[in-house]
Amino acid sequence: MRNYPAVLAALLFVPFGMLHAQADWLALPNPTNIITICPGGNAVGSLLVGDFGSNGAPTDVSFSSSSTDITVIGIPPTQCPNGNFAVINFFLFASPAATGSYSVTATMSHSGGLNPTQLVFTVNVQGQITTTITNASGANVLCPSSSATLVANATGGNPTSYRWYLNGVFTGMTSAVLNASVAGSYTVSAINTCSVEGPKSAPTVLTTGVPTQITAETCILLPGGDYQNTITLQGTNLAYQWRRNGVNISSGGDFAIVNTPTSTQLTVTNVSSHDGAVFSCIITGACGSAFSSGCVALPVELMSFIGAWTEGGVRLEWETGSEINNEGFEVQRSSDGIEFTALEFVPGAGSTEVARQYGFLDEEGASFPGRVLYYRLRQVDYDGSSNLSDAISVVVPGNGGLELLAFQTGGESLEVTLLSGGERNLRLILSDALGRVHIQTQLALPLGQTRLTIPSTQNLPPGVYYLYLSDGQVRRSWPVYR
């Protein structure tokens, strides 16, 4: 009995290009005409043959190969009975030297005289798979407590697994992705479906990164008056950005910048035009960033400024650590700390990195007995620009001069700081805004600055109080607040 329906049902799912038919038979791959084989290995192919039975003879199937590297042998029976269909199988053997693609042909024929037909199979010999590495983390630097994500990319087949190597030694890792936390040279290979390991990839080298850190920073004045800021560091792949008052600068004009892998140096010329400017540097590296504390370019570095009463008047002394284009110092005096008068101009040293000492005697200070005098310096450059120092105070001995410098309330006492122009015995009164006396005591006040503690103020309600001091000749009062 001829089984046409079964054959026709199978044909419904066959692409037209894969169907090979003659008047008495037809054939198609079972299930595909593409076969993969390993070098030196074997595989089994198959095709489905249907015989329509119009001539009474069975259909014979024979096989041939396009190369001696591929041997093909039909598995008996290699014949489809008349009026039926059959699955015909065949063995494939690849030589160890086989590589690339080959073809194997199945030829259908019979003794009835009809022309033979052929069904061609493509045989792909599985070659070695090549690989490359992509560092998904970007940088090839391993910072402390970090890792790099390495990804294997395969070409020439579908790997069944991978083999990762560190410095030529197998790590035991076989997946496509490796999280590398140890510095060294990484390579990877791929295993194909024939369990053959392909060649190792080109190496990806990971290095150990050093955290970015400033180890030293110096600011000096060079002979000739140029200012120089040098920063030394530790770190990996360092980059530097110098700034002036927070604005980025680069080499050129008044600025010369020299960088090395672990240091950067800024030299500033024409320093007087950058008086008071703050120069700093932002350092970025593979393992973090750092910010320099910054140096201020000052034409004159004033190290100290002091004053004291002597028998001849008020003696002022000051010291500079360095000077740039310094014409000199104008000495100024004030009796109230607000309005200052110029007394004398003391010439400077021009430009020097050597410490210099200066002095001035205010003989007129003796004409202010018992007073507090204030002094400051106005430093002047050759170009006319100037800077003012902080003011200092000096007490001139005498019967006058009594000042309240500061007071502090809280807790169980009132603390006041007084400045006296001479020794005196005082009567102290603390009263409220209605004139009621809350505290009254006698005290001895020495020459100069004295800090007093007035106890038993914890029970006073908050408000304005008045502190009165009197020695019979000098009477002073100040409002204080609790």
Short mmCIF file of C-alpha atoms in Angstrom, two decimals, residues 127-391:
data_model
loop_
_atom_site.label_atom_id
_atom_site.label_comp_id
_atom_site.label_asym_id
_atom_site.label_seq_id
_atom_site.Cartn_x
_atom_site.Cartn_y
_atom_site.Cartn_z
CA GLY A 127 37.36 25.26 13.93
CA GLN A 128 39.00 26.95 16.90
CA ILE A 129 37.24 30.01 18.31
CA THR A 130 39.24 33.22 18.67
CA THR A 131 38.63 35.69 21.48
CA THR A 132 39.22 39.30 22.49
CA ILE A 133 38.75 41.05 25.86
CA THR A 134 36.70 44.18 26.57
CA ASN A 135 37.24 46.02 29.85
CA ALA A 136 33.72 47.13 30.72
CA SER A 137 35.08 49.21 33.60
CA GLY A 138 37.06 51.44 31.27
CA ALA A 139 40.33 52.12 33.10
CA ASN A 140 42.98 49.42 33.41
CA VAL A 141 43.90 50.62 36.92
CA LEU A 142 42.84 48.77 40.05
CA CYS A 143 42.34 51.15 42.96
CA PRO A 144 42.12 49.87 46.55
CA SER A 145 38.94 47.82 47.13
CA SER A 146 37.98 47.98 43.44
CA SER A 147 37.78 45.51 40.55
CA ALA A 148 37.59 45.55 36.76
CA THR A 149 34.88 43.79 34.73
CA LEU A 150 36.49 41.89 31.84
CA VAL A 151 34.22 40.50 29.09
CA ALA A 152 35.25 37.77 26.61
CA ASN A 153 34.16 38.24 22.96
CA ALA A 154 34.13 35.12 20.73
CA THR A 155 34.56 34.92 16.94
CA GLY A 156 34.14 31.81 14.77
CA GLY A 157 31.61 29.79 16.73
CA ASN A 158 29.52 29.44 19.84
CA PRO A 159 31.74 28.61 22.83
CA THR A 160 30.60 26.09 25.38
CA SER A 161 32.85 27.73 27.98
CA TYR A 162 35.91 29.94 28.46
CA ARG A 163 39.24 29.72 30.26
CA TRP A 164 40.63 32.83 31.98
CA TYR A 165 44.35 33.14 32.68
CA LEU A 166 46.26 35.51 34.99
CA ASN A 167 49.93 35.84 34.13
CA GLY A 168 49.63 32.61 32.13
CA VAL A 169 48.06 30.58 34.95
CA PHE A 170 44.48 29.28 34.66
CA THR A 171 42.31 31.05 37.24
CA GLY A 172 39.58 28.40 37.30
CA MET A 173 37.02 30.86 35.91
CA THR A 174 35.06 29.67 32.86
CA SER A 175 32.28 32.21 32.31
CA ALA A 176 32.24 34.98 29.71
CA VAL A 177 32.60 37.71 32.38
CA LEU A 178 35.41 37.98 34.93
CA ASN A 179 35.57 40.41 37.87
CA ALA A 180 39.30 40.98 38.22
CA SER A 181 40.57 42.37 41.53
CA VAL A 182 44.26 41.42 41.20
CA ALA A 183 46.70 43.33 39.03
CA GLY A 184 48.43 41.43 36.24
CA SER A 185 48.15 40.26 32.62
CA TYR A 186 44.80 38.66 31.73
CA THR A 187 44.08 36.45 28.69
CA VAL A 188 41.10 34.28 27.75
CA SER A 189 40.41 31.38 25.39
CA ALA A 190 37.17 29.73 24.22
CA ILE A 191 36.18 26.06 24.18
CA ASN A 192 34.21 25.01 21.07
CA THR A 193 31.58 22.29 20.76
CA CYS A 194 34.37 19.80 20.04
CA SER A 195 35.91 20.57 23.48
CA VAL A 196 38.87 22.13 21.69
CA GLU A 197 40.45 25.19 23.30
CA GLY A 198 41.13 28.06 20.96
CA PRO A 199 44.11 30.41 21.03
CA LYS A 200 44.50 32.84 23.90
CA SER A 201 43.46 36.43 23.36
CA ALA A 202 45.76 39.40 23.37
CA PRO A 203 46.51 40.34 27.00
CA THR A 204 44.71 43.00 28.99
CA VAL A 205 47.08 44.34 31.63
CA LEU A 206 45.67 45.71 34.90
CA THR A 207 47.96 47.76 37.13
CA THR A 208 47.72 48.66 40.81
CA GLY A 209 46.61 52.25 41.38
CA VAL A 210 47.85 54.53 44.15
CA PRO A 211 45.37 56.82 45.97
CA THR A 212 45.80 60.48 45.04
CA GLN A 213 47.42 62.36 47.93
CA ILE A 214 49.46 65.54 48.36
CA THR A 215 52.71 64.77 50.20
CA ALA A 216 54.22 68.27 50.29
CA GLU A 217 53.44 71.84 49.23
CA THR A 218 55.81 74.81 49.33
CA CYS A 219 55.40 78.49 48.51
CA ILE A 220 58.64 80.44 48.11
CA LEU A 221 59.93 83.73 46.78
CA LEU A 222 62.64 83.30 44.15
CA PRO A 223 65.63 85.63 43.74
CA GLY A 224 64.36 88.45 41.57
CA GLY A 225 60.92 88.49 43.14
CA ASP A 226 59.04 85.68 41.35
CA TYR A 227 56.60 83.60 43.40
CA GLN A 228 56.72 79.79 43.13
CA ASN A 229 54.31 77.14 44.40
CA THR A 230 55.42 73.49 44.22
CA ILE A 231 53.23 70.46 45.00
CA THR A 232 54.53 66.88 45.24
CA LEU A 233 52.13 63.95 45.28
CA GLN A 234 51.57 60.24 45.16
CA GLY A 235 49.00 58.79 42.78
CA THR A 236 48.37 57.19 39.40
CA ASN A 237 47.70 58.95 36.08
CA LEU A 238 47.63 62.38 37.70
CA ALA A 239 46.26 65.47 35.96
CA TYR A 240 46.61 69.03 37.27
CA GLN A 241 44.49 72.19 37.06
CA TRP A 242 45.88 75.37 38.59
CA ARG A 243 43.50 78.12 39.71
CA ARG A 244 43.76 81.79 40.66
CA ASN A 245 41.05 82.88 43.09
CA GLY A 246 38.99 79.87 41.99
CA VAL A 247 39.35 80.52 38.23
CA ASN A 248 41.29 78.06 36.04
CA ILE A 249 44.62 79.28 34.65
CA SER A 250 47.16 77.80 32.23
CA SER A 251 50.74 78.48 31.20
CA GLY A 252 51.28 81.82 29.54
CA GLY A 253 51.69 85.46 30.46
CA ASP A 254 52.52 85.76 34.16
CA PHE A 255 52.15 82.00 34.72
CA ALA A 256 54.58 79.15 33.99
CA ILE A 257 53.42 75.62 34.85
CA VAL A 258 55.68 72.54 34.82
CA ASN A 259 54.14 69.09 35.42
CA THR A 260 55.70 65.67 36.08
CA PRO A 261 53.94 62.37 36.86
CA THR A 262 54.12 63.13 40.60
CA SER A 263 54.57 66.90 40.90
CA THR A 264 53.39 70.23 39.57
CA GLN A 265 54.95 73.67 39.88
CA LEU A 266 53.53 77.14 39.27
CA THR A 267 55.79 80.17 38.88
CA VAL A 268 54.19 83.63 38.92
CA THR A 269 55.94 86.70 37.55
CA ASN A 270 54.79 90.32 37.87
CA VAL A 271 53.72 89.41 41.40
CA SER A 272 52.58 92.90 42.38
CA SER A 273 49.68 92.65 39.93
CA HIS A 274 48.51 89.50 41.76
CA ASP A 275 48.72 90.98 45.25
CA GLY A 276 46.61 88.90 47.63
CA ALA A 277 45.58 86.35 44.98
CA VAL A 278 45.12 82.77 46.18
CA PHE A 279 46.72 80.12 43.95
CA SER A 280 45.59 76.53 44.36
CA CYS A 281 45.54 73.33 42.33
CA ILE A 282 42.99 70.56 41.72
CA ILE A 283 44.63 67.17 41.15
CA THR A 284 42.69 64.25 39.65
CA GLY A 285 43.98 60.69 39.33
CA ALA A 286 42.84 57.17 38.59
CA CYS A 287 42.25 56.63 42.31
CA GLY A 288 40.69 59.87 43.54
CA SER A 289 41.27 63.61 43.66
CA ALA A 290 43.09 66.10 45.88
CA PHE A 291 42.91 69.86 46.38
CA SER A 292 45.88 71.96 47.45
CA SER A 293 45.42 74.26 50.43
CA GLY A 294 46.51 77.21 48.33
CA CYS A 295 49.13 79.91 48.76
CA VAL A 296 48.57 83.65 48.85
CA ALA A 297 50.89 85.79 46.74
CA LEU A 298 51.72 88.69 49.07
CA PRO A 299 54.24 91.40 48.15
CA VAL A 300 55.23 91.50 51.83
CA GLU A 301 54.91 88.64 54.29
CA LEU A 302 54.50 90.33 57.70
CA MET A 303 55.63 87.84 60.33
CA SER A 304 55.07 89.98 63.45
CA PHE A 305 54.08 93.49 64.58
CA ILE A 306 54.37 94.45 68.27
CA GLY A 307 54.45 97.62 70.38
CA ALA A 308 55.42 98.48 73.95
CA TRP A 309 55.89 101.53 76.18
CA THR A 310 59.48 102.56 76.88
CA GLU A 311 60.93 105.54 78.74
CA GLY A 312 61.43 107.32 75.42
CA GLY A 313 57.97 106.66 74.03
CA VAL A 314 56.13 103.84 72.27
CA ARG A 315 58.52 101.37 70.61
CA LEU A 316 57.16 99.57 67.52
CA GLU A 317 58.90 96.55 65.97
CA TRP A 318 57.93 94.36 63.02
CA GLU A 319 59.48 91.58 60.94
CA THR A 320 58.94 90.44 57.35
CA GLY A 321 59.55 86.92 56.05
CA SER A 322 59.87 88.06 52.42
CA GLU A 323 59.30 91.18 50.36
CA ILE A 324 58.43 91.82 46.72
CA ASN A 325 58.72 95.31 45.24
CA ASN A 326 58.31 96.77 48.74
CA GLU A 327 58.94 100.52 48.83
CA GLY A 328 58.34 100.73 52.56
CA PHE A 329 55.97 101.13 55.52
CA GLU A 330 53.91 104.11 56.63
CA VAL A 331 53.49 104.02 60.43
CA GLN A 332 50.05 105.23 61.56
CA ARG A 333 48.63 106.08 65.03
CA SER A 334 45.13 106.52 66.46
CA SER A 335 43.75 107.44 69.87
CA ASP A 336 40.37 105.83 69.25
CA GLY A 337 41.19 102.91 66.92
CA ILE A 338 39.13 104.48 64.13
CA GLU A 339 40.83 107.59 62.80
CA PHE A 340 44.56 107.05 62.05
CA THR A 341 47.27 109.64 61.36
CA ALA A 342 50.52 108.98 59.47
CA LEU A 343 53.63 109.39 61.66
CA GLU A 344 56.63 108.24 59.62
CA PHE A 345 57.64 106.35 56.46
CA VAL A 346 60.18 103.54 56.96
CA PRO A 347 61.89 102.41 53.70
CA GLY A 348 61.54 98.72 52.75
CA ALA A 349 64.04 96.24 51.26
CA GLY A 350 62.55 96.06 47.77
CA SER A 351 62.52 92.35 46.91
CA THR A 352 64.10 89.77 49.20
CA GLU A 353 63.40 86.28 50.49
CA VAL A 354 65.50 86.97 53.60
CA ALA A 355 63.73 87.91 56.84
CA ARG A 356 64.08 91.61 57.75
CA GLN A 357 63.48 93.46 61.05
CA TYR A 358 62.19 97.04 61.33
CA GLY A 359 61.60 99.45 64.20
CA PHE A 360 60.19 102.91 65.00
CA LEU A 361 60.04 104.98 68.22
CA ASP A 362 56.96 107.19 68.67
CA GLU A 363 58.33 109.80 71.05
CA GLU A 364 55.07 111.75 70.87
CA GLY A 365 53.32 108.83 72.54
CA ALA A 366 54.46 110.17 75.92
CA SER A 367 52.11 113.11 75.47
CA PHE A 368 49.12 110.76 75.95
CA PRO A 369 49.49 109.69 79.63
CA GLY A 370 47.01 107.13 80.81
CA ARG A 371 45.68 106.64 77.28
CA VAL A 372 45.44 103.67 74.95
CA LEU A 373 47.09 104.28 71.58
CA TYR A 374 46.53 102.22 68.44
CA TYR A 375 49.12 101.62 65.71
CA ARG A 376 49.08 100.01 62.27
CA LEU A 377 51.33 99.74 59.18
CA ARG A 378 50.48 100.73 55.63
CA GLN A 379 52.78 98.71 53.36
CA VAL A 380 53.39 100.46 50.01
CA ASP A 381 54.66 98.89 46.74
CA TYR A 382 56.74 100.69 44.11
CA ASP A 383 53.67 100.85 41.89
CA GLY A 384 51.70 102.70 44.60
CA SER A 385 49.49 99.82 45.71
CA SER A 386 49.26 99.31 49.47
CA ASN A 387 48.03 96.99 52.23
CA LEU A 388 47.06 97.74 55.83
CA SER A 389 48.14 95.56 58.74
CA ASP A 390 45.96 94.75 61.72
CA ALA A 391 46.04 97.39 64.47
#
